[in-house]
Short mmCIF file of N, CA and C in Angstrom, two decimals:
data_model
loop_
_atom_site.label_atom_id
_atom_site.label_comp_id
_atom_site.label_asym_id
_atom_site.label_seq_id
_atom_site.Cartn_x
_atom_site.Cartn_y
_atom_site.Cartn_z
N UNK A 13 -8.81 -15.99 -50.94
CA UNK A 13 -9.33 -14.67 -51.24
C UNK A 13 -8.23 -13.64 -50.98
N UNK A 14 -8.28 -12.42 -51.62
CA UNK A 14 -7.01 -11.85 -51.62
C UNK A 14 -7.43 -10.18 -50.68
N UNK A 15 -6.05 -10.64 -49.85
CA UNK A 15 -6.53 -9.17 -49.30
C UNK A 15 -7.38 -7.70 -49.44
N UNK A 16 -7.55 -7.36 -51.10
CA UNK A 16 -7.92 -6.33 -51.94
C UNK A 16 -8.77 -6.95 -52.38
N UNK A 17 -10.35 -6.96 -51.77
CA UNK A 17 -11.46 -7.30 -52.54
C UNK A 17 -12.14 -6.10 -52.97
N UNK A 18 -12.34 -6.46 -54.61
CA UNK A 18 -13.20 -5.92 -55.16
C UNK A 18 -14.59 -5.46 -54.97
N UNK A 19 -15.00 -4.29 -54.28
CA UNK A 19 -16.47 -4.13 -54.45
C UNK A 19 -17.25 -2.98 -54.87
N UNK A 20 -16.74 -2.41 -56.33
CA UNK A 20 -17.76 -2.25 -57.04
C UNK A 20 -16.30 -1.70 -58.26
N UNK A 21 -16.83 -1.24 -58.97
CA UNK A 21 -16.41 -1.24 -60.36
C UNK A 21 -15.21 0.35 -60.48
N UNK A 22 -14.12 -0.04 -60.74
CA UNK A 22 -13.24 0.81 -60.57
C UNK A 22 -12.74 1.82 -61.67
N UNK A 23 -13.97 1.53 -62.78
CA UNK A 23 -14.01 2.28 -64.15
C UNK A 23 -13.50 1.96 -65.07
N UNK A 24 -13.90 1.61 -66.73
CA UNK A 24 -13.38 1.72 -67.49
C UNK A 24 -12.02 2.37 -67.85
N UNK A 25 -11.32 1.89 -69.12
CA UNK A 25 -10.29 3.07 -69.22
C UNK A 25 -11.00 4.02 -70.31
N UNK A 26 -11.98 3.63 -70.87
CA UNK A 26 -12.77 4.76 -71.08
C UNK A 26 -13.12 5.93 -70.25
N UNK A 27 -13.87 5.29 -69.19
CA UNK A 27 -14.31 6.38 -68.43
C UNK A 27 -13.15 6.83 -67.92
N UNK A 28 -11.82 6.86 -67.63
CA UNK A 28 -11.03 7.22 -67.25
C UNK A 28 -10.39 8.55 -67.79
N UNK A 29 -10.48 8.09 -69.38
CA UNK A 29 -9.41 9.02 -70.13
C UNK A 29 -11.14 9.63 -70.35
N UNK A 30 -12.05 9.64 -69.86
CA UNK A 30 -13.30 11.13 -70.08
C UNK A 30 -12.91 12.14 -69.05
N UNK A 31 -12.73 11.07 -67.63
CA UNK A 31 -12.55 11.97 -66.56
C UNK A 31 -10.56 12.99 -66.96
N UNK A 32 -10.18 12.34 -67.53
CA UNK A 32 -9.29 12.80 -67.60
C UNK A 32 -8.51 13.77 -68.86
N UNK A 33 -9.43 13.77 -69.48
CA UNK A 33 -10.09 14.75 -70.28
C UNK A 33 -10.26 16.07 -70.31
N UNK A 34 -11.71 15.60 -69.23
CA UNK A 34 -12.31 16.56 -68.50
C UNK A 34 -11.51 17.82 -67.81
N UNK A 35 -10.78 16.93 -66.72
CA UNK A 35 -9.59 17.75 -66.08
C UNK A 35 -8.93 18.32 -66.59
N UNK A 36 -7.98 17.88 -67.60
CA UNK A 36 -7.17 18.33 -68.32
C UNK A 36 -7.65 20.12 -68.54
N UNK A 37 -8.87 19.75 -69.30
CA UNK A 37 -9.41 20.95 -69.90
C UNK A 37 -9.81 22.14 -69.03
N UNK A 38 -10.49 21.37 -67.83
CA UNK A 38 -10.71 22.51 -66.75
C UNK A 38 -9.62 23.32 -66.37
N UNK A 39 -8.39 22.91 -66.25
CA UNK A 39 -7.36 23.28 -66.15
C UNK A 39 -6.37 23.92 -67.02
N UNK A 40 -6.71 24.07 -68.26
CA UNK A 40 -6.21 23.98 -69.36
C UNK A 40 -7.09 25.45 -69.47
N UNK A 41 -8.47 25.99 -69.49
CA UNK A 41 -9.16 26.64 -69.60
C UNK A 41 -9.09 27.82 -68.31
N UNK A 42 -9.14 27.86 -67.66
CA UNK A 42 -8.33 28.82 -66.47
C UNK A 42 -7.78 29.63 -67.09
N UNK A 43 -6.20 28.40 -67.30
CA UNK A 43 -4.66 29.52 -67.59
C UNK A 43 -5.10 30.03 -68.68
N UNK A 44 -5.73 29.53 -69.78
CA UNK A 44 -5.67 30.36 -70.72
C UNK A 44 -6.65 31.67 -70.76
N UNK A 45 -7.43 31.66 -70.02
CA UNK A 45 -7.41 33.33 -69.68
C UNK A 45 -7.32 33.59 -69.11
N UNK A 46 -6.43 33.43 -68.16
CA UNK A 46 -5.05 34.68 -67.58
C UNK A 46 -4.36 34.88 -68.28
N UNK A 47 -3.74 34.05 -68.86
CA UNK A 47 -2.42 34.34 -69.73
C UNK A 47 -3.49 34.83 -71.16
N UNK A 48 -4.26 34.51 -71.62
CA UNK A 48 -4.65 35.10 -72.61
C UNK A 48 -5.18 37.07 -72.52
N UNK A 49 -5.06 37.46 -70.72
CA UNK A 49 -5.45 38.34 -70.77
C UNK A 49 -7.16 38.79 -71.36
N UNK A 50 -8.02 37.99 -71.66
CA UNK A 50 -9.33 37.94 -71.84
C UNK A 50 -10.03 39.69 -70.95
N UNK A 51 -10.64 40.44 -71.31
CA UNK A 51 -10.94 41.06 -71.28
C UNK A 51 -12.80 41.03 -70.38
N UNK A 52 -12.52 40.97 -69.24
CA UNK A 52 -13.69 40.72 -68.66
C UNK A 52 -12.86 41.44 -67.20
N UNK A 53 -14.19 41.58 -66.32
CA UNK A 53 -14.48 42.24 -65.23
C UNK A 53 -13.19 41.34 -64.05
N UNK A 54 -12.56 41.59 -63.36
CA UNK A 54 -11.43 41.01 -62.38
C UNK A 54 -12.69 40.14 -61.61
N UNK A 55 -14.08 40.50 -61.15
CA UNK A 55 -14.83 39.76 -60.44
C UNK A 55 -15.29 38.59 -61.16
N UNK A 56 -15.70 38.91 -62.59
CA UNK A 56 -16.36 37.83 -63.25
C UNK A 56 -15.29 36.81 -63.64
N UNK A 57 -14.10 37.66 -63.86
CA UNK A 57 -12.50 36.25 -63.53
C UNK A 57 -12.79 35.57 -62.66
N UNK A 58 -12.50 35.88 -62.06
CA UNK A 58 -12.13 34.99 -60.37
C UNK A 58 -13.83 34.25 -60.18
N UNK A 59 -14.76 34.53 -60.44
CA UNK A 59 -15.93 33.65 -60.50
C UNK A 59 -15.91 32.36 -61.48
N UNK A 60 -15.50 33.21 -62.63
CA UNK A 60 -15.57 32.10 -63.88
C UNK A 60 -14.24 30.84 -63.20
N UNK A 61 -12.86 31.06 -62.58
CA UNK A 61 -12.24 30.53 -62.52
C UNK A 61 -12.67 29.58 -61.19
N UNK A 62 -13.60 30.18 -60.34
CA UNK A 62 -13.81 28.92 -59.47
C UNK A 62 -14.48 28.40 -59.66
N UNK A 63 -15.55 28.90 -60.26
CA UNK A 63 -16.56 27.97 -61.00
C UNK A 63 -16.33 26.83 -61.63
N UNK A 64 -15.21 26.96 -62.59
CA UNK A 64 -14.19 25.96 -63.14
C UNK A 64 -13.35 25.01 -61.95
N UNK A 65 -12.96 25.51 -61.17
CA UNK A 65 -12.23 24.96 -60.26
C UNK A 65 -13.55 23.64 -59.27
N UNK A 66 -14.60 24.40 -59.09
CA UNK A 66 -15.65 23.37 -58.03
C UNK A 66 -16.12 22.45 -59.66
N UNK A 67 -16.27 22.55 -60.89
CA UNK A 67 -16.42 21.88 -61.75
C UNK A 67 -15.17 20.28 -61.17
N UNK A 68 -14.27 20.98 -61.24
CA UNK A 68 -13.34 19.99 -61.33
C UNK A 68 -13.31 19.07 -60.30
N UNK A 69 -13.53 19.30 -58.81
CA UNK A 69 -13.37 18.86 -58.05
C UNK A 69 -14.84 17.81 -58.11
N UNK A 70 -15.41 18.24 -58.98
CA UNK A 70 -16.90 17.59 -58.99
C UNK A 70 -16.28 15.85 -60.12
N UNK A 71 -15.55 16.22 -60.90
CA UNK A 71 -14.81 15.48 -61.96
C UNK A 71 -14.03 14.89 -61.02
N UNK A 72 -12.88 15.24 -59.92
CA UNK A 72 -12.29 14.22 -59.66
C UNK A 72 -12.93 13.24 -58.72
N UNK A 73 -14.28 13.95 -58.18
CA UNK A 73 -15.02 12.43 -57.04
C UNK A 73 -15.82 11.88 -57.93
N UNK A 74 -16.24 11.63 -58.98
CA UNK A 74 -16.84 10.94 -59.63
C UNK A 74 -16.17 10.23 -60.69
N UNK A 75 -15.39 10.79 -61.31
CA UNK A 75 -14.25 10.01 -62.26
C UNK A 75 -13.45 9.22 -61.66
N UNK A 76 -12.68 9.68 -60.42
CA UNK A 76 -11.03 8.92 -60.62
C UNK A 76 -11.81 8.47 -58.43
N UNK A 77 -12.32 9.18 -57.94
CA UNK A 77 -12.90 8.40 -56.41
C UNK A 77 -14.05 7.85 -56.65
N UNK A 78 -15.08 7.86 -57.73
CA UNK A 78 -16.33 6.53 -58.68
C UNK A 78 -16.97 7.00 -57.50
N UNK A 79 -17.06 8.31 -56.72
CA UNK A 79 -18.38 8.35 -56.02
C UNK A 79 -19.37 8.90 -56.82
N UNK A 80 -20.55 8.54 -56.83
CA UNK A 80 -21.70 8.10 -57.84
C UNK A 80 -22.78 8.01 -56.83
N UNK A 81 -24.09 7.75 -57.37
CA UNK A 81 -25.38 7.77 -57.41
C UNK A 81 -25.56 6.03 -56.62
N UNK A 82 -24.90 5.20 -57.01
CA UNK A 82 -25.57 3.71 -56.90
C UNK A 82 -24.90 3.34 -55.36
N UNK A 83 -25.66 2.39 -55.23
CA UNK A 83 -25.19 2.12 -53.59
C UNK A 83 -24.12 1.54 -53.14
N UNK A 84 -23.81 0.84 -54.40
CA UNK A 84 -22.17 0.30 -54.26
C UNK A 84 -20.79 2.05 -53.84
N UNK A 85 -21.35 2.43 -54.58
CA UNK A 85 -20.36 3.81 -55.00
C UNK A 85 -20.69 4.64 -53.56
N UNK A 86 -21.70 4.57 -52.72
CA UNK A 86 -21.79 5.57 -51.35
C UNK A 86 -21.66 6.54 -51.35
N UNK A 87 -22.83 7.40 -52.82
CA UNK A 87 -23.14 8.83 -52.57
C UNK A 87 -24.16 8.94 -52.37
N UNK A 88 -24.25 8.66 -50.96
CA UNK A 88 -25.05 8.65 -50.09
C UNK A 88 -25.45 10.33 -49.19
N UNK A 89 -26.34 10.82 -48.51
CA UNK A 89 -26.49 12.24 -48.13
C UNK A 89 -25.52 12.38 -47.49
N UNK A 90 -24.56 12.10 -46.73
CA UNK A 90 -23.88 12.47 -46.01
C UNK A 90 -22.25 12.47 -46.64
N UNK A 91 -22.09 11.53 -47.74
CA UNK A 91 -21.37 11.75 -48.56
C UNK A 91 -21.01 12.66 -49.38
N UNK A 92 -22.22 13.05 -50.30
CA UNK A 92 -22.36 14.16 -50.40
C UNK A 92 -22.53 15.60 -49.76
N UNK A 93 -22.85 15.72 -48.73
CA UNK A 93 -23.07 16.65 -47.68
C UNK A 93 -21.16 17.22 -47.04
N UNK A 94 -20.81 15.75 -47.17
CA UNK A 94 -19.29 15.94 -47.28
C UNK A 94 -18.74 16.60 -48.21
N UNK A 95 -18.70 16.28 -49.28
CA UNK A 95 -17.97 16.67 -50.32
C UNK A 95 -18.18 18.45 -50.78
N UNK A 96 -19.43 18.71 -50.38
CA UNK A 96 -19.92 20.13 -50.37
C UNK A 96 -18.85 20.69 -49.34
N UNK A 97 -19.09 20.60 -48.27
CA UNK A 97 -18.04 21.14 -47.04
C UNK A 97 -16.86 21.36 -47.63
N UNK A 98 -15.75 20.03 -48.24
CA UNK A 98 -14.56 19.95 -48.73
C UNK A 98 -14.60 20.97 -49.79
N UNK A 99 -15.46 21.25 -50.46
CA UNK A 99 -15.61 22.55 -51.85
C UNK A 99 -15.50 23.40 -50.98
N UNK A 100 -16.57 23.72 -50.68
CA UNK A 100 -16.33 25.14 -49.97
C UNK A 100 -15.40 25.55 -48.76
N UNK A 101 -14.36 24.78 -48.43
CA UNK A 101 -13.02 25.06 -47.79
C UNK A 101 -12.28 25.37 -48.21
N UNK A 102 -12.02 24.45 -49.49
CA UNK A 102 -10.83 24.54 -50.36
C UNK A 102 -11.30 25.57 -51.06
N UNK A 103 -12.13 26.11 -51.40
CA UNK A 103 -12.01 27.57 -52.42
C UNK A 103 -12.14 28.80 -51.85
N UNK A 104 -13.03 28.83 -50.64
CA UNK A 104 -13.17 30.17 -50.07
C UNK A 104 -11.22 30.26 -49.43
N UNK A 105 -11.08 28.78 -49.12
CA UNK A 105 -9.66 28.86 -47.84
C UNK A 105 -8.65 29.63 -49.42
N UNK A 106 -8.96 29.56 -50.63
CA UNK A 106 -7.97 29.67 -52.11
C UNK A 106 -8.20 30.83 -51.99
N UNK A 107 -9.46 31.45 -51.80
CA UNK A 107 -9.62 32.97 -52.21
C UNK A 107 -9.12 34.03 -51.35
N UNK A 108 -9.24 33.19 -49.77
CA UNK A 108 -8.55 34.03 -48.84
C UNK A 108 -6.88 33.93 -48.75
N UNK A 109 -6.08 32.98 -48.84
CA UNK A 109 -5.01 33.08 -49.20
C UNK A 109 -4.57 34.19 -50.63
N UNK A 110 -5.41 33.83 -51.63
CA UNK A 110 -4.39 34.56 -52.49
C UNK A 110 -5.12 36.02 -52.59
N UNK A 111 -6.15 36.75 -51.58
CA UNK A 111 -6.30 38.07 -51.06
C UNK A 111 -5.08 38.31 -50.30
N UNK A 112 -4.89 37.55 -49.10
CA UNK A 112 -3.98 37.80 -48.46
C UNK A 112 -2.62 38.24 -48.58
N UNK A 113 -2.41 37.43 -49.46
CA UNK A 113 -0.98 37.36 -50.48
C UNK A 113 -0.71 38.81 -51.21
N UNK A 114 -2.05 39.39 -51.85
CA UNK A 114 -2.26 40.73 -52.76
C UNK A 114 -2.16 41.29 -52.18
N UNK A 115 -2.88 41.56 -50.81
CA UNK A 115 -2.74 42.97 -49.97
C UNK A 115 -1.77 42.99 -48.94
N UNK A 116 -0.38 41.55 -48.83
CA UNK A 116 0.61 42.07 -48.48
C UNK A 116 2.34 41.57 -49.14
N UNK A 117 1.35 42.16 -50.35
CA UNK A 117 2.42 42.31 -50.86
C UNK A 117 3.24 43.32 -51.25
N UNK A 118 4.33 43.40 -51.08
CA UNK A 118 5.53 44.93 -51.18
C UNK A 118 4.65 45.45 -52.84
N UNK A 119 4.93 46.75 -52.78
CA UNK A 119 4.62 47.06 -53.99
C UNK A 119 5.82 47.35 -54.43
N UNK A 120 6.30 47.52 -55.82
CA UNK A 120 7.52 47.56 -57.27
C UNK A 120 7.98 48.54 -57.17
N UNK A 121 7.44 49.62 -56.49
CA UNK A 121 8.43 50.99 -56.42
C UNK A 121 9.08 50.97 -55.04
N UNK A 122 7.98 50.30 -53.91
CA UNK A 122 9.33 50.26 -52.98
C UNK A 122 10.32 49.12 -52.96
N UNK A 123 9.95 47.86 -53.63
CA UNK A 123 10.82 47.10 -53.70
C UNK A 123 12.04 47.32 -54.44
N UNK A 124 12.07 48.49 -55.50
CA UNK A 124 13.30 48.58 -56.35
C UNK A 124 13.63 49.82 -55.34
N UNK A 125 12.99 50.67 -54.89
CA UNK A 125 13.94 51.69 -53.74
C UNK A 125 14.82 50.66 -53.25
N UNK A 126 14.41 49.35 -52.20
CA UNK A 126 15.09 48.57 -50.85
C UNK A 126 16.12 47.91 -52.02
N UNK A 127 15.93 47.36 -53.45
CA UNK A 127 17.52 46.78 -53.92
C UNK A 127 18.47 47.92 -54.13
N UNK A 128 17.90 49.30 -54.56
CA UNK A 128 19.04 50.15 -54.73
C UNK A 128 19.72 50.59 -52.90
N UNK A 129 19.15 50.47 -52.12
CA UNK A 129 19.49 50.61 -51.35
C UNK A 129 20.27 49.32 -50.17
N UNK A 130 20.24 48.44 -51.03
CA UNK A 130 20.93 47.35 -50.16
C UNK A 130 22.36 47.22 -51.25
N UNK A 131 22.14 47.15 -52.23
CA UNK A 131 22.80 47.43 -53.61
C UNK A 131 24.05 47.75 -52.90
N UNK A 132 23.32 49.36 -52.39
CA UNK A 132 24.48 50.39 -52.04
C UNK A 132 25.01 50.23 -50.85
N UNK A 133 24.48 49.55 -49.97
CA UNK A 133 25.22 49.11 -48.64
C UNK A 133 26.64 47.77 -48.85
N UNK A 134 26.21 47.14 -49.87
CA UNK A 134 27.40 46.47 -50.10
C UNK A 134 26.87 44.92 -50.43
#
């Protein structure tokens, strides 16, 4: 018997290239409105984009970690109860970083004052 036993089903490459698909697009759908500049509310951005973002994370434990419903797969309550926690770390911990980041960041008029002025120091 070989060290790496099999116990339960590690997915099609079907189901693979769905889950991976999937991702792709979640990700794919973001940037393109930022960079598309889309014309909506800065709040309903940043909603629509995490919304997309806990989508995904929902895609990678069921696609590519096969946690699932059946008992082989162990999405089980506490499994799940897990995976909720891990969402809501990783996005509130995303939203507070890149607040953080905005409100300290130099603003463009004093940052081009400090190059003309280092400029001129030598």
């Amino acid at each position: 018997m070989s060290a790496h036993t099999q116990h339960g089903s590690h997915g099609s490459m079907g189901t693979l290239m769905t889950g991976f698909a999937l991702a792709a697009l979640l990700t794919i759908v973001p940037f393109a409105l930022v960079m598309g500049e889309v014309q909506i509310s800065r709040i309903a951005m940043i909603g629509l984009i995490m919304g997309l973002a806990a989508v995904q994370i929902l895609v990678h434990l069921v696609f590519f970690l096969h946690v699932n419903r059946s008992a082989e797969g162990g999405w089980t309550l506490a499994a799940s109860i897990f995976s909720v926690i891990i969402l809501v770390i990783v996005l509130a911990g995303s939203l507070w970083v890149m607040h953080n980041m905005n409100e300290n960041m130099m603003p463009m008029p004093d940052m081009d004052h400090m190059m003309t002025l280092q400029s001129q120091q030598g």
